[in-house]
Short mmCIF file of C-alpha atoms in Angstrom, two decimals:
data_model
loop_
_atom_site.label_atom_id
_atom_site.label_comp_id
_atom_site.label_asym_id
_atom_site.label_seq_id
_atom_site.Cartn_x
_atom_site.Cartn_y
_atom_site.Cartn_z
CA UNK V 30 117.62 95.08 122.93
CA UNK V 31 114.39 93.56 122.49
CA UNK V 32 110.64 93.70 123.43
CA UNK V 33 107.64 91.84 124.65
CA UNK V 34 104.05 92.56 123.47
CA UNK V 35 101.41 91.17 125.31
CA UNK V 36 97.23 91.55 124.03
CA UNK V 37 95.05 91.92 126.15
CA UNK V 38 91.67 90.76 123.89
CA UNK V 39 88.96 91.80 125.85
CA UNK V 40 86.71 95.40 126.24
CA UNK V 41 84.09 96.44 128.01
CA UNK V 42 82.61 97.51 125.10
CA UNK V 43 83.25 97.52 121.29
CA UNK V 44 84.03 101.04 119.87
CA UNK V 45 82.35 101.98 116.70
CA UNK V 46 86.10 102.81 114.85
CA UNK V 47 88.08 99.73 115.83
CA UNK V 48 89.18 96.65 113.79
CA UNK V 49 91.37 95.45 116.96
CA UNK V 50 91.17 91.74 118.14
CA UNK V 51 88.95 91.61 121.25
CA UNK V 52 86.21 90.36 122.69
CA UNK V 53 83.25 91.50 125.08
CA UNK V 54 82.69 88.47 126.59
CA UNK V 55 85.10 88.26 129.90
CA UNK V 56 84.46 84.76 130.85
CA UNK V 57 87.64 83.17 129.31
CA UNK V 58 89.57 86.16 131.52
CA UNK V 59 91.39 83.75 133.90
CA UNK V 60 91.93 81.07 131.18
CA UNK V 61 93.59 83.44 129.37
CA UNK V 62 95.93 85.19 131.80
CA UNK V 63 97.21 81.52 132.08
CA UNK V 64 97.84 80.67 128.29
CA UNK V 65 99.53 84.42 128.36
CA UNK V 66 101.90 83.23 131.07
CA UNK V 67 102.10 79.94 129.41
CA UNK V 68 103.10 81.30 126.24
CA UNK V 69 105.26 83.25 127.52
CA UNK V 70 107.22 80.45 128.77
CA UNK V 71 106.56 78.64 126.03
CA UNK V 72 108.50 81.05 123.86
CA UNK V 73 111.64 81.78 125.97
CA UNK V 74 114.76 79.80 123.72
CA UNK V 75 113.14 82.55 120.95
CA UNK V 76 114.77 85.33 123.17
CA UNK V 77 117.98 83.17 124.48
CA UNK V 78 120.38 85.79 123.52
CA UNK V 79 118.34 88.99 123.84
CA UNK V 80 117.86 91.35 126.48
CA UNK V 81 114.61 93.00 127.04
CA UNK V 82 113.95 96.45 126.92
CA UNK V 83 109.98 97.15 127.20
CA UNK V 84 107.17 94.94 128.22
CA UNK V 85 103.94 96.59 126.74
CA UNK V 86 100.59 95.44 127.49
CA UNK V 87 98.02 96.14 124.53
CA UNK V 88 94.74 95.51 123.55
CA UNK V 89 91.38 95.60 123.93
CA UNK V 90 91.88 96.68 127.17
CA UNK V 91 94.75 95.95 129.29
CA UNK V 92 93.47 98.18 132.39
CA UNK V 93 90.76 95.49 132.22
CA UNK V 94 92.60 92.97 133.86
CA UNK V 95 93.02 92.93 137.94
CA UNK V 96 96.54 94.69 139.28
CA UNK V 97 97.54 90.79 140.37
CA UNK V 98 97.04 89.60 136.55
CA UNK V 99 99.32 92.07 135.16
CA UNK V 100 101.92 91.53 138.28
CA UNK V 101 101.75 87.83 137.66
CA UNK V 102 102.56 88.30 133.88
CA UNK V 103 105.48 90.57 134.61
CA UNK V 104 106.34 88.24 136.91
CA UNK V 105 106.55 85.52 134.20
CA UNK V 106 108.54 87.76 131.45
CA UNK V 107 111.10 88.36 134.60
CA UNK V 108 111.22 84.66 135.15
CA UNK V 109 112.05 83.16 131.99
CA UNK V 110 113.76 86.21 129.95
CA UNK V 111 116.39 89.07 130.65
CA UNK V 112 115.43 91.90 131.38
CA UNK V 113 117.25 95.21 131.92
CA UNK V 114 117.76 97.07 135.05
CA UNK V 115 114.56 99.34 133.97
CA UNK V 116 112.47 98.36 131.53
CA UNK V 117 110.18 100.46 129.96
CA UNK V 118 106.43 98.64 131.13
CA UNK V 119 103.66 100.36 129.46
CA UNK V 120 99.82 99.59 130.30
CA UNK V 121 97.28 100.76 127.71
CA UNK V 122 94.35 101.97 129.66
CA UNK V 123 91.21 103.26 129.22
CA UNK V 124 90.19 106.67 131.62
CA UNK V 125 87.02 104.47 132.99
CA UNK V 126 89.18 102.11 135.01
CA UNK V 127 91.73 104.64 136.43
CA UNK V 128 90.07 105.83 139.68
CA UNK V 129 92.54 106.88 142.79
CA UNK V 130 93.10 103.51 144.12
CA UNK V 131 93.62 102.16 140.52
CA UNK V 132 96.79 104.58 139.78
CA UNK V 133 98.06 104.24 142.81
CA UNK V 134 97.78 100.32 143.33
CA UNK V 135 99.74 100.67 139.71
CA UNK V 136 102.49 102.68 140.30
CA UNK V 137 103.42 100.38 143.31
CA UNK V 138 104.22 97.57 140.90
CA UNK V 139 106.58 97.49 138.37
CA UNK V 140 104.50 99.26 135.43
CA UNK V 141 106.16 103.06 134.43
CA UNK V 142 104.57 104.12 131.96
CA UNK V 143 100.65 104.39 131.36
CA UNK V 144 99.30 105.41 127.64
CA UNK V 145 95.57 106.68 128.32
CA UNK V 146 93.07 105.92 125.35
CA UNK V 147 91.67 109.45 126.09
CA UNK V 148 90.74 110.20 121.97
CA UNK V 149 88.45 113.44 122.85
CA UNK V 150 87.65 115.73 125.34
CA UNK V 151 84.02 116.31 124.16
CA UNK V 152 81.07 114.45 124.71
CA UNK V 153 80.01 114.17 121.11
CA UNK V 154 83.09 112.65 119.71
CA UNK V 155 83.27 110.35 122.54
CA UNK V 156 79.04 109.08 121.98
CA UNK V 157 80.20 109.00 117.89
CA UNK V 158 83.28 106.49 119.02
CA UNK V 159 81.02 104.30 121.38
CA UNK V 160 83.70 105.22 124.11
CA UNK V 161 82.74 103.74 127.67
CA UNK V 162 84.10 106.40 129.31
CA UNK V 163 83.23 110.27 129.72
CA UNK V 164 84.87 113.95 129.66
CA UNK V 165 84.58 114.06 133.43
CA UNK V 166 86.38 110.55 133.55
CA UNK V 167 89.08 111.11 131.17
CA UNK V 168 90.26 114.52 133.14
CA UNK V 169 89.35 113.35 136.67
CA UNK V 170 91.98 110.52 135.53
CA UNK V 171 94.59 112.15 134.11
CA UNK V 172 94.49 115.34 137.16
CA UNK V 173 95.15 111.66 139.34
CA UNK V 174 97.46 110.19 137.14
CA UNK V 175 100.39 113.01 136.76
CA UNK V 176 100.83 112.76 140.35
CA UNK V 177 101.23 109.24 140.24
CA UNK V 178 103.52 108.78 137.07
CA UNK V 179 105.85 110.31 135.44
CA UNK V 180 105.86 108.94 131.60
CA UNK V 181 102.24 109.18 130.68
CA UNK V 182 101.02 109.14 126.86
CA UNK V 183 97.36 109.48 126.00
CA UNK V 184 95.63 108.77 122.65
CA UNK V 185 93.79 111.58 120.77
CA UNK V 186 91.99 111.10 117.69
CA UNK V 187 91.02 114.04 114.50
CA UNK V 188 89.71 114.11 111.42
CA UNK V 189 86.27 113.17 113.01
CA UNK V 190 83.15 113.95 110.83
CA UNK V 191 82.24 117.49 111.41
CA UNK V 192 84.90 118.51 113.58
CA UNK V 193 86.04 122.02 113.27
CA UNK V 194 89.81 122.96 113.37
CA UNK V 195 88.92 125.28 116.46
CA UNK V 196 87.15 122.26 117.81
CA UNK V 197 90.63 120.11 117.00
CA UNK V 198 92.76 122.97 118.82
CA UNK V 199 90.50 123.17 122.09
CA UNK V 200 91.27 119.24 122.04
CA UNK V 201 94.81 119.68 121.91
CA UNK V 202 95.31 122.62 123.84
CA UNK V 203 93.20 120.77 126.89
CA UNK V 204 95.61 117.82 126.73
CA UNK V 205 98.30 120.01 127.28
CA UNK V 206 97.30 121.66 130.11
CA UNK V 207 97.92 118.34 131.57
CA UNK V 208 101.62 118.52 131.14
CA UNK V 209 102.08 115.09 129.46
CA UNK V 210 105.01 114.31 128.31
CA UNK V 211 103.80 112.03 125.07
CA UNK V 212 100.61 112.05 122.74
CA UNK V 213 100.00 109.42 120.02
CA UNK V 214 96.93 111.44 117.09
CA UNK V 215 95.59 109.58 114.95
CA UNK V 216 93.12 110.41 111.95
CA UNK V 217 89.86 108.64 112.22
CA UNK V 218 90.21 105.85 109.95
CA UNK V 219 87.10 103.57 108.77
CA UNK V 220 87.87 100.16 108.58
CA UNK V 221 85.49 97.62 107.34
CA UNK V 222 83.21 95.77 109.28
CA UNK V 223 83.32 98.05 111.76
CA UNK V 224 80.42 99.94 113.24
CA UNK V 225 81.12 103.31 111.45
CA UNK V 226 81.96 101.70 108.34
CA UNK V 227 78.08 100.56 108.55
CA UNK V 228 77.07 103.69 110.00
CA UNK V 229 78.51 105.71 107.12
CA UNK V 230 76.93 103.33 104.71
CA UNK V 231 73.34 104.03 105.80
CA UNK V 232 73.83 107.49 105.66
CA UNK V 233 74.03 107.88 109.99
CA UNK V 234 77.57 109.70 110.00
CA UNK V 235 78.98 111.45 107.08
CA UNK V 236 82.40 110.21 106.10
CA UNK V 237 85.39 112.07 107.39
CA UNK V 238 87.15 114.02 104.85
CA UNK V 239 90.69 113.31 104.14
CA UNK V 240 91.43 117.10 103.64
CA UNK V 241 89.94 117.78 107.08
CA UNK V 242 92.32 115.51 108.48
CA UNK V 243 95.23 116.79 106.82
CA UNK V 244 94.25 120.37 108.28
CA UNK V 245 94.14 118.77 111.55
CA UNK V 246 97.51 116.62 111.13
CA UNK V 247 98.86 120.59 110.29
CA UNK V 248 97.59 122.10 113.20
CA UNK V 249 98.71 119.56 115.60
CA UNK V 250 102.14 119.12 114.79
CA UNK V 251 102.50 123.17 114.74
CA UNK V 252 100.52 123.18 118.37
CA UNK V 253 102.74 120.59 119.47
CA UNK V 254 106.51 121.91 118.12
CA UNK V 255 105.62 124.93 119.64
CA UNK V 256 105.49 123.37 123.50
CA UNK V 257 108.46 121.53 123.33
CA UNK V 258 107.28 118.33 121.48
CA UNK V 259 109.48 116.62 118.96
CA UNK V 260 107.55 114.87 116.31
CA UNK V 261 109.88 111.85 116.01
CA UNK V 262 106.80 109.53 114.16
CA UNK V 263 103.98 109.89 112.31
CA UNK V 264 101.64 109.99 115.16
CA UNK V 265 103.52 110.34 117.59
CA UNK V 266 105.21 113.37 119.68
CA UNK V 267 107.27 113.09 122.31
CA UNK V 268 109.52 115.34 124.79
CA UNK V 269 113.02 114.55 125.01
CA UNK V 270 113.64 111.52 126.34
CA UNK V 271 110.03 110.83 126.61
CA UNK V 272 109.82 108.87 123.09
CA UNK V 273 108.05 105.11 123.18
CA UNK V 274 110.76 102.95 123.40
CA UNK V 275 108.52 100.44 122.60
CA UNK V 276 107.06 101.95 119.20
CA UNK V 277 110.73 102.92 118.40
CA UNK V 278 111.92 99.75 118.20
CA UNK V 279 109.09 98.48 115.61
CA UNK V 280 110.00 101.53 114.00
CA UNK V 281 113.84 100.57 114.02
CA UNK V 282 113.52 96.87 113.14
CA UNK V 283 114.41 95.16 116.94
CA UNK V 284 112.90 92.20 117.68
CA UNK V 285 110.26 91.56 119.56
CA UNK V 286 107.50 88.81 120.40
CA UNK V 287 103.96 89.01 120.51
CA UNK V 288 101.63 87.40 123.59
CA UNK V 289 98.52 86.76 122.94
CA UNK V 290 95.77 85.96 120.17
CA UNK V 291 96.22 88.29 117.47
CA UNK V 292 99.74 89.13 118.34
CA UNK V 293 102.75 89.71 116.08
CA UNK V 294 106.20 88.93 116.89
CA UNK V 295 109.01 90.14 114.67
CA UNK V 296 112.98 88.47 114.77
CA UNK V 297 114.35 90.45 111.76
CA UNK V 298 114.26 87.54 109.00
CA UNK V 299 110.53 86.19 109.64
CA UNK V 300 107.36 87.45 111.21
CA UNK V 301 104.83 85.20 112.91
CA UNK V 302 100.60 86.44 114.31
CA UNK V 303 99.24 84.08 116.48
CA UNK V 304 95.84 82.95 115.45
CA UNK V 305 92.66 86.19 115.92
CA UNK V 306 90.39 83.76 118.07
CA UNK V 307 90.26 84.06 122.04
CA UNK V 308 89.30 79.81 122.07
CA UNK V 309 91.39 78.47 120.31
CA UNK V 310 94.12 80.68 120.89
CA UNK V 311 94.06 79.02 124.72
CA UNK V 312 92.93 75.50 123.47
CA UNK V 313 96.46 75.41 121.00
CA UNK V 314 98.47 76.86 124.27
CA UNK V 315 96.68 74.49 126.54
CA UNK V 316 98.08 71.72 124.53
CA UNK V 317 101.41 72.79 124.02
CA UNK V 318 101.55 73.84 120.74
CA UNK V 319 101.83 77.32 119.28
CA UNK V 320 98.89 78.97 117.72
CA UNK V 321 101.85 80.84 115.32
CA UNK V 322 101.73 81.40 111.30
CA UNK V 323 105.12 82.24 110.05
CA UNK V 324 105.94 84.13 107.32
CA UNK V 325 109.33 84.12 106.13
CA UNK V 326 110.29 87.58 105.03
CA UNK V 327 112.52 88.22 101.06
CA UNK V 328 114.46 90.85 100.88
CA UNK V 329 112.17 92.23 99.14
CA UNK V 330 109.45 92.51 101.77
CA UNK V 331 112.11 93.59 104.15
CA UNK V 332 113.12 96.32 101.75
CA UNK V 333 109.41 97.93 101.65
CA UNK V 334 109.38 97.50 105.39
CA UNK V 335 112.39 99.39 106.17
CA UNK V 336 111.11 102.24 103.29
CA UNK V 337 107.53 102.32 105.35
CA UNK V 338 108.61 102.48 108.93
CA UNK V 339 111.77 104.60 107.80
CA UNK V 340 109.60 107.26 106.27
CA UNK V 341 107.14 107.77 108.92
CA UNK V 342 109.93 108.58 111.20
CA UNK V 343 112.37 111.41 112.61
CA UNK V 344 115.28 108.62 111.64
CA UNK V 345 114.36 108.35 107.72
CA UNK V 346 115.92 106.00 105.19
CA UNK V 347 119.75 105.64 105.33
CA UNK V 348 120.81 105.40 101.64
CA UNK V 349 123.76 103.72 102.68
CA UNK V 350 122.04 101.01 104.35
CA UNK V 351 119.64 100.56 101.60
CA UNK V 352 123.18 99.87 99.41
CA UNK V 353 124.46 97.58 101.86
CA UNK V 354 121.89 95.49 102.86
CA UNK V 355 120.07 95.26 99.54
CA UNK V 356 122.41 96.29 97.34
CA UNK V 357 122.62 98.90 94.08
CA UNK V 358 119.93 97.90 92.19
CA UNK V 359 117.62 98.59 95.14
CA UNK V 360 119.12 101.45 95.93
CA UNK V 361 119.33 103.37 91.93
CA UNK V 362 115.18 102.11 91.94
CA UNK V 363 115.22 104.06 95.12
CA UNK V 364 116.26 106.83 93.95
CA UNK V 365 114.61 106.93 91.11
CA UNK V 366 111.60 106.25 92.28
CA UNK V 367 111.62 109.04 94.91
CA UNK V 368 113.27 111.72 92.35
CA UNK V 369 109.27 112.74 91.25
CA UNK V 370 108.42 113.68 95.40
CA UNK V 371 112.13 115.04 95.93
CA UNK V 372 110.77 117.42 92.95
CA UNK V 373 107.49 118.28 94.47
CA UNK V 374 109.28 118.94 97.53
CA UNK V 375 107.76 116.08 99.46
CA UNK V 376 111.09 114.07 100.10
CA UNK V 377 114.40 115.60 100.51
CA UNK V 378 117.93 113.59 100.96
CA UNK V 379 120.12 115.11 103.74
CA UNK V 380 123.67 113.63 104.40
CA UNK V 381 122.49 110.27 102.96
CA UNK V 382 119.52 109.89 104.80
CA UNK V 383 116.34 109.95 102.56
CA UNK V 384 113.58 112.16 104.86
CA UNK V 385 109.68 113.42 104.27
CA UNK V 386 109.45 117.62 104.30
CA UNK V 387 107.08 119.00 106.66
CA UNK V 388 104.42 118.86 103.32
CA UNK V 389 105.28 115.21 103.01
CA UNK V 390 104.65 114.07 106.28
CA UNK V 391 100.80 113.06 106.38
CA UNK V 392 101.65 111.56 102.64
CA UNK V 393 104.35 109.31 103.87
CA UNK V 394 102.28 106.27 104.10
CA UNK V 395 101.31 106.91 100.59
CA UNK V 396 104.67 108.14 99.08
CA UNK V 397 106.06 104.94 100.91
CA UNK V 398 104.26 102.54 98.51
CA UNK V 399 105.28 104.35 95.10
CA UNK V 400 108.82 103.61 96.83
CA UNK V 401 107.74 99.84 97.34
CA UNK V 402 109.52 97.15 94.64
CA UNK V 403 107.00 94.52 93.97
CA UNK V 404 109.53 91.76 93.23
CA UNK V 405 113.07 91.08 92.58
CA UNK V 406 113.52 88.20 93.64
#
């Protein structure tokens, strides 16, 4: 089973925390939701003998586009892939453009799944963030959108400069009075070149504090076990049978390809990112020709993949595979290499599989890359 990623690059406006490919300026819209379909096409003997599970539209901001754009480019992954009986079709969308008629002109069409970029319930965060949308909005929209559709995730985000942990629990404990079945958390993270990275250099915002967000990271995952949530990624917590199929298989190494400028596309031996520029993104597709990099992946690479997505997940690191696919001198560096956090009680091994403790969790990303080989090939 496979998937197909589609960006979306365009916002209504540009929030202070994201590094994201988009742009503000809509006028290329309906020149791009032709190169998307085009490329689409374009890319369809990639996919000959796959079967795809999940569509996902991401962004910038899919719920941008008009209900016929996103019909037309489901329309086109239908036409010139296979697709199983139900496919999981996710829209990113952002609580501004979900009025009544919005949700309900959506869950008409094929889309089943919406994940709501809802990142705060208070005013003040959502000011900080640059967020074009408001508390009223983002409740008003998910009240609407619950009776509408079943498999809804929204998007919260801690570790925000002077956020309290009771602050951080009102957050959570307001999103699940909404009786969603999925939240993605993520710690506010400054990127450069970003707005916050400059507002944090002149002194405007303080810069968040990584212990902060570990207390958060704590409290959410406890808040979250305890209603029924299974914490099956990183940042992400699901109910059973409620997981993103689409982030699992990223996660679990499936293939997938990437629509859009920006987008990355994944076949298990190389991965490819179209080019980061709206223009000449449809320019290259207008001509017929691919605006692709390839990189071809070593073993090497593939090995640190498999140890980063691995760790960050419910499913771990198999030791076994790590024998068979890479062989025994990956696997005794391995284990040598993760002896120090199996010590410190950050990493435990349990029937083969090679896990993060409940203390290792929001260090995984970290741990990963003392478990990374540089080169052995």
């Amino acid at each position: 089973m496979s998937g197909i990623y589609i960006h979306i690059p365009f916002c209504k406006q540009a929030c202070h925390y994201c590094d994201f490919h988009f742009s503000t300026n809509l006028k290329k819209k309906e020149e791009m939701v032709l190169a998307l379909a085009k490329e689409i096409e374009m890319r369809k003997s990639e996919f000959q003998d796959e079967i795809v599970q999940t569509i996902y539209f991401g962004g910038g901001t899919p719920s941008i586009l008009q209900i016929a754009d996103l019909r037309f480019l489901i329309d086109e992954v239908y036409l010139n892939y296979k697709v199983v009986e139900n496919p999981e079709i996710t829209v990113e969308a952002n609580p501004d453009d979900l009025t009544e008629n919005r949700i309900i002109e959506l869950s008409k069409n094929k889309v089943n799944r919406l994940s709501i970029g809802i990142q705060s319930f208070f005013e003040d965060d959502l000011k900080m963030m640059n967020r074009a949308h408001n508390v009223e909005e983002a409740k008003k929209c998910l009240e609407i959108a619950t009776q509408y559709f079943d498999n809804i995730s929204i998007d919260l985000i801690y570790g925000v400069p002077e956020m309290s942990n009771e602050k951080w629990l009102q957050d959570i404990e307001t999103a699940l009075s909404f009786d969603v079945p999925h939240i993605s958390s993520y710690a506010l993270t400054v990127e450069p070149k970003t707005a916050l990275h400059s507002f944090i250099q002149k002194g405007i915002i303080p810069q968040p504090d990584d212990e902060v967000a570990q207390e958060h990271f704590h409290i959410l995952v406890d808040k979250l076990s305890e209603n029924g949530f299974i914490h099956y990624e990183l940042s992400n917590f699901g109910k059973e049978n409620y997981f993103s199929k689409n982030n699992s298989s990223y996660w679990l190494g499936k293939k997938y390809i990437g629509i859009g400028p920006s987008a990355h596309s994944y076949d298990g031996k190389n991965r490819g990112w179209n080019v980061s520029n709206n223009s000449l993104y449809i320019k290259s597709i207008q001509e017929n020709k691919l605006p692709i990099e390839i990189e071809i992946l070593t073993k090497t690479d593939r090995y640190n993949e498999y140890i980063m997505t691995g760790l960050r997940t419910i499913w771990g690191v198999s030791l076994e595979r790590i024998e068979q696919e890479f062989g025994k001198t990956y696997l005794d560096y391995l284990n040598q290499q993760a002896a120090k956090f199996i010590e410190d009680h950050l990493l435990f091994v349990d029937d083969n599989i090679l896990r993060t403790t409940k203390k290792g969790k929001f260090l995984s990303d970290g741990i990963a890359s003392d478990l990374f080989l540089l080169n052995l090939e």
